[in-house]
């Protein structure tokens, strides 16, 4: 199906942060756009601001002066809903309240023509319930943009139970024609992004609860080893704890209190204290004038080990071996893999990639006290930091040798306490698990899940593609071991991951 013709009128209701952004996108794409807001003067102000934005884009040379002028001129204010009669598409971005949204769409149904598509930008209300208020619920769908809409590429095109699939296809193609990266999603709590992203915050909060490390250290590990743009704590401070906690609670309740989504007491306490993040000057961090940025824990320089053996154990081995070569650190190579997947032998220490068991358990299982674990890195050859943990019985000398070796290859080394699954591995495994369940339940397909997380929240890699790269068998083991360690249903493995492992397939072939 083709996209909506750019000559057709797009109406945007609500001229707040989201509505203004959506109006800007539609006008830039060539549509005449009408903006309506109940608050007197709000739409006029918003249009003025959008026109200024077009002007600035022209000054920076991103668009021509003529294009900026023309796009600005395509925006007009609607003083009543009746003026939107000629719209081919209405996008609603008003207050997040089911009754108010239903009332608006019922009124609109009496105004617009029969072929006009009705879209809601809701991020948390069931698209099915909004549509149920209409005489013809098949014409309503979700068109979920991300903030700031002109900059974030993702649009979730959300179908309710009654939505006409051909309209979802039309809006998908229209979003693509507007330069966006659309994905299809079924109306379920959180759609894709707000569901699949939960573990990013939740596992960070669990690590903090269990005193794996402080916020600055966990953030640094997630950024510098995981490749995420922001660590979970700085990101929650940016989003605001009131907002983030409310979304977490709403997804938790909407899934009938599935333990996978259990909110954190730490975040509850921040909200109780009014420590809402950047906007209140204090969250996990202090913000504003004079605030100092705490430094991540980084191990002091340690001496180089005498003996280094590299074992064949996948991407960790390849990346670290490449770094050893670059740093001219001599090492021997083991021909056959170790039965427990050892990555390195460093003097007396055995180094493994975390598999969801603690280092202490692994030392016990292998009857080798000098056991050190490394965390997952997005790219072992390029990461600037790596997290490590050591078994409770590991000698200080054996541990120091591992630290010295990693430092010699250019890693800053952060030691986490001995929590199962460490930080990056545990988070990525849980993100992939949630994405896999969304796919298993028909919310979206694997490609959409990965696009959504890359384009909606800037993840460095789609969680399912990342799990493919780590090895689905390893991801399954990590989750099974976490489930065993904690005895919690929270870490149950998605059936789809097991199925892929057993059928020796991947999410992306
Ligand atoms: P906002 O509070 O900045 O703007 C809402 C605007 O709607 C206000 O200007 C208000 O006067 C107007 N409004 C309220 N009731 C109205 C009505 N009955 N008719 C016409 N105008 C009305 O809110 P924001 O952040 O732009 O959010 C709007 C919608 O977008 C909500 O449904 C929200 O859940 C959703 N959303 C918000 C995101 C965000 O990060 N802020 C991201 C994605 C979706």
Coordinates of C-alpha atoms and ligand atoms in Angstrom, one line a residue:
X1 CA 0.0 0.0 0.0
X2 CA 1.1 3.6 -0.7
X3 CA 1.6 6.3 1.9
X4 CA -1.0 9.0 2.5
X5 CA -0.8 11.6 -0.4
X6 CA 1.2 14.6 0.9
X7 CA -1.5 16.9 -0.4
X8 CA -4.0 15.5 2.1
X9 CA -4.6 17.3 5.4
X10 CA -3.2 16.0 8.6
X11 CA -4.8 17.2 11.8
X12 CA -2.9 17.1 15.1
X13 CA -4.8 17.4 18.4
X14 CA -2.8 18.6 21.4
X15 CA 0.0 21.0 20.8
X16 CA 2.3 20.0 23.7
X17 CA 5.7 18.5 23.4
X18 CA 4.5 15.5 21.3
X19 CA 1.8 17.2 19.2
X20 CA 4.0 20.0 18.2
X21 CA 6.8 17.5 17.2
X22 CA 4.3 15.4 15.1
X23 CA 2.9 18.6 13.4
X24 CA 6.5 19.6 12.5
X25 CA 7.2 16.2 11.0
X26 CA 4.0 16.1 8.9
X27 CA 4.5 19.7 7.7
X28 CA 8.1 18.9 6.8
X29 CA 6.9 15.9 4.8
X30 CA 4.7 18.2 2.7
X31 CA 1.3 17.9 4.3
X32 CA -1.0 20.8 5.1
X33 CA -1.3 20.5 8.9
X34 CA -3.9 21.9 11.3
X35 CA -3.2 22.0 15.0
X36 CA -5.9 22.1 17.6
X37 CA -5.5 22.5 21.4
X38 CA -8.2 23.2 24.1
X39 CA -5.8 25.6 25.8
X40 CA -6.4 29.1 24.3
X41 CA -3.3 30.3 22.4
X42 CA -1.4 27.0 22.8
X43 CA -1.6 26.0 19.1
X44 CA -0.6 29.5 18.0
X45 CA 2.5 29.4 20.2
X46 CA 3.4 25.9 19.1
X47 CA 3.2 26.9 15.4
X48 CA 5.4 29.9 16.0
X49 CA 7.9 27.7 17.7
X50 CA 7.8 25.1 14.9
X51 CA 8.3 27.9 12.3
X52 CA 11.4 29.1 14.3
X53 CA 12.7 25.6 14.3
X54 CA 12.4 25.4 10.5
X55 CA 14.2 28.7 10.3
X56 CA 17.0 27.4 12.5
X57 CA 17.3 24.3 10.3
X58 CA 17.6 26.5 7.3
X59 CA 20.3 28.6 9.0
X60 CA 22.3 25.4 9.7
X61 CA 21.9 24.4 6.0
X62 CA 19.9 21.3 6.8
X63 CA 17.0 22.5 4.6
X64 CA 16.8 25.3 2.1
X65 CA 15.3 28.7 3.1
X66 CA 12.5 28.1 0.6
X67 CA 11.7 24.7 2.1
X68 CA 11.6 26.2 5.6
X69 CA 9.3 29.0 4.5
X70 CA 7.0 26.5 2.7
X71 CA 6.9 24.0 5.6
X72 CA 6.1 26.8 8.1
X73 CA 3.3 28.1 5.8
X74 CA 1.7 24.6 5.7
X75 CA 0.8 24.9 9.4
X76 CA -2.4 26.5 10.5
X77 CA -4.4 26.7 13.8
X78 CA -7.8 25.1 14.1
X79 CA -10.1 27.0 16.5
X80 CA -12.6 24.2 16.7
X81 CA -12.8 20.5 15.9
X82 CA -15.3 21.3 13.1
X83 CA -12.5 22.9 11.1
X84 CA -10.8 19.5 10.8
X85 CA -13.6 18.1 8.6
X86 CA -11.3 17.6 5.6
X87 CA -8.5 15.7 7.4
X88 CA -7.3 12.4 6.0
X89 CA -5.4 11.6 9.2
X90 CA -5.9 12.8 12.8
X91 CA -3.1 12.2 15.3
X92 CA -4.2 12.8 18.9
X93 CA -1.5 13.8 21.4
X94 CA -3.6 15.1 24.3
X95 CA -3.6 14.3 28.0
X96 CA -3.0 10.6 28.9
X97 CA -6.6 9.8 30.1
X98 CA -8.8 7.1 28.6
X99 CA -12.1 9.0 29.1
X100 CA -10.9 12.2 27.7
X101 CA -9.4 10.5 24.7
X102 CA -12.6 8.5 24.1
X103 CA -14.7 11.6 24.3
X104 CA -12.5 13.4 21.8
X105 CA -12.5 10.6 19.2
X106 CA -16.3 10.2 19.5
X107 CA -16.6 13.9 18.7
X108 CA -14.2 13.6 15.9
X109 CA -16.1 10.7 14.3
X110 CA -19.0 13.1 13.9
X111 CA -16.8 15.7 12.2
X112 CA -14.3 13.9 9.8
X113 CA -15.1 12.0 6.6
X114 CA -15.5 8.2 6.5
X115 CA -12.1 7.6 5.0
X116 CA -10.2 9.6 7.7
X117 CA -7.8 7.5 9.8
X118 CA -7.9 8.2 13.5
X119 CA -4.6 7.7 15.4
X120 CA -3.6 8.1 19.0
X121 CA -0.1 8.8 20.3
X122 CA -0.9 7.2 23.6
X123 CA 2.1 5.4 25.3
X124 CA 0.2 3.5 27.9
X125 CA -3.5 3.2 27.2
X126 CA -4.9 0.2 25.3
X127 CA -5.6 1.2 21.7
X128 CA -8.4 -1.3 21.7
X129 CA -10.1 0.5 24.6
X130 CA -9.8 3.9 23.0
X131 CA -11.3 2.5 19.7
X132 CA -14.1 0.7 21.5
X133 CA -15.8 4.1 22.1
X134 CA -16.2 4.6 18.3
X135 CA -19.1 3.7 16.1
X136 CA -16.4 2.3 13.8
X137 CA -13.5 1.0 15.9
X138 CA -11.7 -0.4 12.8
X139 CA -10.5 3.1 11.8
X140 CA -8.5 3.8 15.0
X141 CA -4.9 2.8 15.6
X142 CA -1.9 3.8 17.6
X143 CA 0.8 6.0 16.0
X144 CA 3.3 6.1 18.8
X145 CA 6.1 8.6 18.4
X146 CA 9.1 9.0 20.8
X147 CA 10.2 12.1 22.5
X148 CA 11.6 14.4 20.9
X149 CA 9.5 13.2 17.9
X150 CA 11.4 15.1 15.2
X151 CA 14.6 13.5 16.3
X152 CA 13.6 10.0 17.3
X153 CA 13.1 7.8 14.3
X154 CA 10.8 5.1 15.7
X155 CA 7.1 5.1 15.3
X156 CA 5.2 2.1 16.7
X157 CA 2.1 1.5 14.6
X158 CA -0.2 -0.1 17.1
X159 CA -3.3 -2.2 16.1
X160 CA -6.1 -2.7 18.5
X161 CA -8.3 -5.8 18.3
X162 CA -10.7 -4.1 15.9
X163 CA -8.2 -2.1 13.8
X164 CA -8.4 -2.6 10.0
X165 CA -5.0 -4.1 9.0
X166 CA -5.0 -2.1 5.8
X167 CA -5.0 1.1 7.7
X168 CA -2.1 -0.1 9.8
X169 CA -0.3 -0.7 6.5
X170 CA -1.2 2.8 5.2
X171 CA 0.1 4.5 8.4
X172 CA 3.2 2.3 8.4
X173 CA 4.0 3.5 4.8
X174 CA 3.1 7.0 5.7
X175 CA 5.5 7.1 8.7
X176 CA 8.2 5.7 6.4
X177 CA 7.5 8.4 3.8
X178 CA 7.9 10.9 6.6
X179 CA 11.4 9.6 7.1
X180 CA 10.6 7.5 10.2
X181 CA 11.4 3.9 11.0
X182 CA 8.0 2.4 11.7
X183 CA 7.3 -1.0 13.2
X184 CA 4.0 -2.9 13.6
X185 CA 2.9 -3.8 17.2
X186 CA -0.2 -5.3 18.8
X187 CA -1.9 -3.3 21.5
X188 CA -0.5 -4.8 24.6
X189 CA 0.9 -3.1 27.8
X190 CA 3.9 -1.0 26.9
X191 CA 3.7 -2.0 23.2
X192 CA 7.3 -2.8 22.3
X193 CA 9.7 -0.2 23.7
X194 CA 8.1 0.5 27.0
X195 CA 7.9 -3.2 27.7
X196 CA 11.2 -4.5 26.4
X197 CA 13.1 -1.6 28.0
X198 CA 11.9 -2.4 31.5
X199 CA 14.9 -4.7 32.4
X200 CA 17.3 -2.0 31.5
X201 CA 16.1 -0.1 34.5
X202 CA 15.0 -3.1 36.6
X203 CA 18.3 -5.0 36.4
X204 CA 20.3 -1.8 37.1
X205 CA 18.1 -1.3 40.2
X206 CA 18.5 -4.9 41.2
X207 CA 22.3 -4.7 40.9
X208 CA 22.2 -1.6 43.1
X209 CA 19.9 -3.2 45.6
X210 CA 22.3 -6.1 45.9
X211 CA 25.3 -3.7 46.3
X212 CA 27.0 -5.0 43.2
X213 CA 28.5 -1.6 42.7
X214 CA 27.7 2.1 43.0
X215 CA 25.6 4.0 40.5
X216 CA 28.6 5.7 38.8
X217 CA 30.4 2.3 38.4
X218 CA 27.3 0.5 37.0
X219 CA 26.6 3.4 34.6
X220 CA 30.2 3.5 33.4
X221 CA 30.2 -0.3 32.8
X222 CA 26.9 -0.1 30.8
X223 CA 28.3 2.8 28.7
X224 CA 31.8 1.8 28.2
X225 CA 31.5 -2.0 28.0
X226 CA 27.8 -2.3 27.0
X227 CA 28.0 0.5 24.5
X228 CA 24.7 2.0 25.7
X229 CA 24.5 5.8 25.3
X230 CA 23.6 6.3 29.0
X231 CA 23.8 4.1 32.0
X232 CA 20.5 3.1 33.7
X233 CA 20.8 5.5 36.6
X234 CA 21.7 8.6 34.6
X235 CA 19.0 7.7 32.2
X236 CA 16.4 7.4 35.0
X237 CA 17.5 10.7 36.4
X238 CA 16.9 12.2 32.9
X239 CA 13.5 10.6 32.4
X240 CA 12.4 11.5 36.0
X241 CA 11.7 9.0 38.7
X242 CA 8.1 9.9 39.0
X243 CA 7.6 9.2 35.2
X244 CA 9.8 6.1 35.1
X245 CA 8.3 4.6 38.3
X246 CA 4.7 5.3 37.0
X247 CA 5.5 3.5 33.7
X248 CA 7.0 0.6 35.6
X249 CA 4.0 0.3 37.9
X250 CA 1.5 0.6 35.0
X251 CA 3.3 -2.2 33.0
X252 CA 3.5 -4.3 36.2
X253 CA -0.2 -3.9 36.9
X254 CA -1.2 -4.3 33.3
X255 CA 0.5 -7.7 33.2
X256 CA -1.3 -8.8 36.4
X257 CA 1.8 -8.3 38.5
X258 CA 4.1 -10.5 36.6
X259 CA 7.3 -10.6 38.7
X260 CA 9.4 -9.8 35.7
X261 CA 8.2 -6.3 36.0
X262 CA 8.3 -5.8 39.7
X263 CA 9.1 -2.2 40.6
X264 CA 12.1 -1.4 42.8
X265 CA 11.9 -0.1 46.4
X266 CA 14.9 2.1 45.7
X267 CA 12.9 4.0 43.0
X268 CA 9.9 4.2 45.3
X269 CA 12.0 5.8 48.0
X270 CA 13.5 8.3 45.5
X271 CA 9.9 9.3 44.6
X272 CA 8.9 9.4 48.3
X273 CA 11.9 11.8 48.9
X274 CA 11.0 14.0 45.9
X275 CA 14.4 13.1 44.4
X276 CA 13.0 13.0 40.9
X277 CA 16.2 13.4 39.0
X278 CA 17.5 16.3 36.9
X279 CA 14.3 18.2 37.1
X280 CA 14.4 18.4 40.9
X281 CA 18.1 18.8 41.1
X282 CA 18.7 15.4 42.8
X283 CA 18.1 11.8 41.9
X284 CA 20.7 9.1 41.9
X285 CA 23.1 12.0 41.2
X286 CA 23.2 15.6 42.3
X287 CA 22.4 18.0 39.4
X288 CA 22.7 21.7 38.8
X289 CA 25.4 24.2 39.7
X290 CA 28.4 22.9 41.7
X291 CA 27.3 19.3 41.4
X292 CA 30.3 17.0 41.2
X293 CA 30.1 13.9 39.0
X294 CA 31.2 10.8 41.0
X295 CA 33.9 8.7 39.4
X296 CA 33.4 5.0 38.7
X297 CA 35.3 2.5 40.7
X298 CA 38.4 1.7 38.7
X299 CA 41.1 -0.8 39.9
X300 CA 44.5 0.7 40.5
X301 CA 47.4 -0.4 38.2
X302 CA 48.4 -4.0 38.8
X303 CA 51.5 -5.8 37.5
X304 CA 51.5 -7.9 34.4
X305 CA 51.2 -11.7 34.9
X306 CA 53.9 -14.2 34.0
X307 CA 51.8 -16.8 32.1
X308 CA 48.8 -16.1 29.8
X309 CA 46.9 -18.7 28.0
X310 CA 44.0 -17.8 25.7
X311 CA 41.3 -20.4 25.3
X312 CA 38.9 -20.6 22.3
X313 CA 35.7 -19.3 23.7
X314 CA 34.0 -17.1 21.2
X315 CA 33.9 -13.3 20.8
X316 CA 35.5 -12.6 24.3
X317 CA 38.5 -14.6 23.3
X318 CA 38.8 -13.1 19.9
X319 CA 38.5 -9.5 21.1
X320 CA 40.9 -10.0 24.0
X321 CA 43.4 -11.9 21.9
X322 CA 43.4 -9.0 19.4
X323 CA 44.1 -6.5 22.2
X324 CA 46.9 -8.7 23.5
X325 CA 48.5 -8.7 20.1
X326 CA 48.1 -4.9 19.7
X327 CA 49.7 -4.4 23.2
X328 CA 52.5 -6.9 22.4
X329 CA 51.7 -9.0 25.5
X330 CA 52.9 -12.6 24.9
X331 CA 50.4 -15.4 25.3
X332 CA 50.0 -19.1 24.5
X333 CA 46.9 -20.4 22.8
X334 CA 45.0 -23.5 23.9
X335 CA 43.9 -25.7 21.0
X336 CA 40.7 -27.1 22.4
X337 CA 38.0 -25.4 24.4
X338 CA 37.8 -25.8 28.2
X339 CA 34.9 -27.9 29.3
X340 CA 33.5 -24.9 31.3
X341 CA 34.2 -22.3 28.6
X342 CA 37.4 -20.8 30.1
X343 CA 38.5 -17.6 28.3
X344 CA 41.9 -17.0 29.8
X345 CA 44.4 -18.6 32.1
X346 CA 46.3 -15.9 33.9
X347 CA 49.0 -17.3 36.2
X348 CA 46.9 -19.3 38.7
X349 CA 43.6 -17.6 37.8
X350 CA 40.9 -19.1 35.5
X351 CA 38.9 -16.4 33.8
X352 CA 35.4 -17.1 32.4
X353 CA 32.7 -15.1 30.8
X354 CA 29.8 -14.9 33.3
X355 CA 27.2 -17.5 32.7
X356 CA 24.7 -16.4 35.3
X357 CA 26.5 -18.3 38.2
X358 CA 28.4 -16.2 40.7
X359 CA 32.2 -16.5 40.6
X360 CA 32.0 -18.1 44.0
X361 CA 29.7 -20.8 42.8
X362 CA 31.8 -21.4 39.7
X363 CA 34.9 -21.7 41.8
X364 CA 33.1 -24.3 43.9
X365 CA 31.7 -26.1 40.9
X366 CA 35.1 -26.4 39.2
X367 CA 37.0 -26.9 42.5
X368 CA 39.3 -24.0 41.5
X369 CA 39.4 -21.2 44.0
X370 CA 41.2 -18.6 41.9
X371 CA 38.2 -17.9 39.6
X372 CA 37.6 -14.5 38.0
X373 CA 34.6 -13.7 35.8
X374 CA 34.4 -11.0 33.1
X375 CA 31.2 -9.4 32.0
X376 CA 29.8 -9.1 28.5
X377 CA 31.1 -6.3 26.3
X378 CA 29.4 -5.1 23.1
X379 CA 32.7 -5.3 21.4
X380 CA 35.7 -6.8 23.3
X381 CA 38.1 -5.4 20.8
X382 CA 37.0 -1.8 21.3
X383 CA 35.5 -1.5 24.8
X384 CA 37.3 1.0 27.1
X385 CA 36.1 -0.6 30.3
X386 CA 35.3 -4.1 31.5
X387 CA 33.6 -5.3 34.7
X388 CA 35.2 -8.2 36.6
X389 CA 34.3 -10.1 39.7
X390 CA 36.2 -12.7 41.7
X391 CA 35.2 -15.7 43.8
X392 CA 35.2 -15.2 47.6
X393 CA 38.1 -17.6 47.9
X394 CA 40.2 -16.1 45.0
X395 CA 43.6 -15.0 46.2
X396 CA 44.5 -11.3 45.9
X397 CA 47.6 -12.2 43.8
X398 CA 45.6 -14.3 41.3
X399 CA 43.0 -11.6 40.9
X400 CA 45.7 -8.9 40.6
X401 CA 47.3 -10.8 37.7
X402 CA 44.0 -10.8 35.8
X403 CA 43.5 -7.0 36.4
X404 CA 47.1 -6.3 35.3
X405 CA 46.6 -8.3 32.1
X406 CA 43.3 -6.5 31.2
X407 CA 44.8 -3.1 32.0
X408 CA 47.8 -3.9 29.8
X409 CA 45.3 -4.3 26.9
X410 CA 43.8 -0.9 27.6
X411 CA 40.8 -1.7 29.6
X412 CA 39.8 0.3 32.7
X413 CA 38.8 -2.5 35.1
X414 CA 35.8 -2.1 37.4
X415 CA 35.3 -4.7 40.1
X416 CA 31.7 -5.5 40.9
X417 CA 30.7 -7.6 43.9
X418 CA 30.1 -11.2 43.1
X419 CA 26.5 -11.0 41.8
X420 CA 25.2 -13.7 39.4
X421 CA 25.2 -12.6 35.8
X422 CA 27.2 -9.3 36.4
X423 CA 25.9 -6.1 34.8
X424 CA 25.9 -6.1 31.0
X425 CA 25.3 -9.8 30.5
X426 CA 22.5 -9.9 32.9
X427 CA 20.8 -6.8 31.4
X428 CA 21.2 -7.9 27.8
X429 CA 19.9 -11.4 28.6
X430 CA 16.8 -10.0 30.2
X431 CA 16.2 -7.5 27.4
X432 CA 16.5 -10.3 24.9
X433 CA 14.2 -12.5 27.1
X434 CA 11.5 -9.8 27.1
X435 CA 11.9 -9.1 23.4
X436 CA 11.6 -12.9 22.8
X437 CA 8.4 -13.1 24.8
X438 CA 6.9 -10.2 22.9
X439 CA 7.7 -12.0 19.7
X440 CA 6.4 -15.3 21.1
X441 CA 3.2 -13.6 22.0
X442 CA 2.7 -12.0 18.6
X443 CA 3.2 -8.5 19.8
X444 CA 5.8 -7.9 17.0
X445 CA 8.3 -9.8 15.0
X446 CA 12.0 -10.1 15.8
X447 CA 13.0 -7.5 13.3
X448 CA 10.5 -5.0 14.7
X449 CA 11.7 -5.7 18.3
X450 CA 15.3 -4.9 17.4
X451 CA 14.5 -1.8 15.3
X452 CA 12.2 -0.5 18.1
X453 CA 15.0 -0.7 20.7
X454 CA 17.6 0.8 18.4
X455 CA 15.5 3.6 17.0
X456 CA 13.2 4.3 20.0
X457 CA 15.8 4.2 22.8
X458 CA 19.1 4.2 20.9
X459 CA 20.3 0.8 22.0
X460 CA 23.7 0.0 20.4
X461 CA 22.3 -3.3 19.0
X462 CA 18.9 -4.9 18.9
X463 CA 18.5 -7.2 21.9
X464 CA 17.7 -10.3 19.8
X465 CA 20.5 -9.7 17.3
X466 CA 22.8 -9.2 20.4
X467 CA 21.6 -12.5 21.9
X468 CA 22.2 -14.2 18.5
X469 CA 25.8 -12.9 18.7
X470 CA 26.4 -13.9 22.3
X471 CA 24.9 -17.3 21.4
X472 CA 21.3 -18.2 22.4
X473 CA 22.6 -21.2 24.3
X474 CA 24.7 -19.0 26.5
X475 CA 21.9 -16.5 27.0
X476 CA 19.6 -19.4 28.0
X477 CA 22.2 -20.7 30.5
X478 CA 22.6 -17.2 32.0
X479 CA 18.8 -16.9 32.5
X480 CA 18.5 -20.4 33.9
X481 CA 21.3 -19.8 36.3
X482 CA 19.8 -16.5 37.4
X483 CA 16.5 -18.3 37.9
X484 CA 18.3 -20.9 40.0
X485 CA 20.3 -18.4 42.0
X486 CA 17.3 -16.3 42.9
X487 CA 14.5 -18.9 42.8
X488 CA 12.4 -16.2 41.2
X489 CA 10.0 -16.5 38.3
X490 CA 11.3 -13.1 37.2
X491 CA 14.2 -14.9 35.4
X492 CA 12.2 -17.6 33.7
X493 CA 13.3 -18.2 30.2
X494 CA 11.1 -17.3 27.3
X495 CA 9.9 -20.5 25.6
X496 CA 11.0 -19.0 22.2
X497 CA 14.6 -18.8 23.3
X498 CA 14.6 -22.5 24.3
X499 CA 12.9 -23.4 21.1
X500 CA 15.6 -21.5 19.0
X501 CA 18.3 -23.2 21.0
X502 CA 16.8 -26.7 20.6
X503 CA 16.2 -26.2 16.9
X504 CA 19.7 -24.7 16.5
X505 CA 18.3 -21.5 14.9
X506 CA 18.6 -17.8 15.6
X507 CA 16.3 -14.8 15.7
X508 CA 18.0 -13.4 12.6
X509 CA 19.3 -16.0 10.2
Ligands
LIG1 P1 1.7 17.8 27.0 O1 1.1 17.9 28.3 O2 3.0 18.4 26.7 O3 0.6 18.3 25.9 C1 -0.7 17.9 25.9 C2 -1.5 19.0 25.2 O4 -2.8 18.6 25.0 C3 -1.6 20.3 26.1 O5 -1.2 21.4 25.3 C4 -3.1 20.4 26.4 O6 -3.6 21.7 26.5 C5 -3.7 19.6 25.3 N1 -5.0 19.0 25.6 C6 -5.4 18.3 26.7 N2 -6.6 17.9 26.6 C7 -7.1 18.2 25.4 C8 -8.3 18.0 24.7 N3 -9.3 17.4 25.2 N4 -8.4 18.5 23.4 C9 -7.3 19.2 22.8 N5 -6.2 19.4 23.5 C10 -6.0 18.9 24.7 O7 1.7 16.2 26.8 P2 2.7 15.4 25.8 O8 3.9 15.0 26.6 O9 2.8 16.1 24.5 O10 1.9 14.0 25.6 C11 0.7 13.9 24.9 C12 0.4 12.5 24.6 O11 1.5 11.8 24.0 C13 0.0 11.7 25.8 O12 -1.0 10.7 25.4 C14 1.3 10.9 26.1 O13 1.1 9.7 26.8 C15 1.8 10.7 24.7 N6 3.3 10.5 24.7 C16 4.1 11.3 25.4 C17 5.5 11.1 25.3 C18 6.4 12.0 26.1 O14 7.6 11.6 26.2 N7 6.0 13.1 26.6 C19 6.1 10.1 24.4 C20 5.1 9.4 23.6 C21 3.8 9.6 23.8

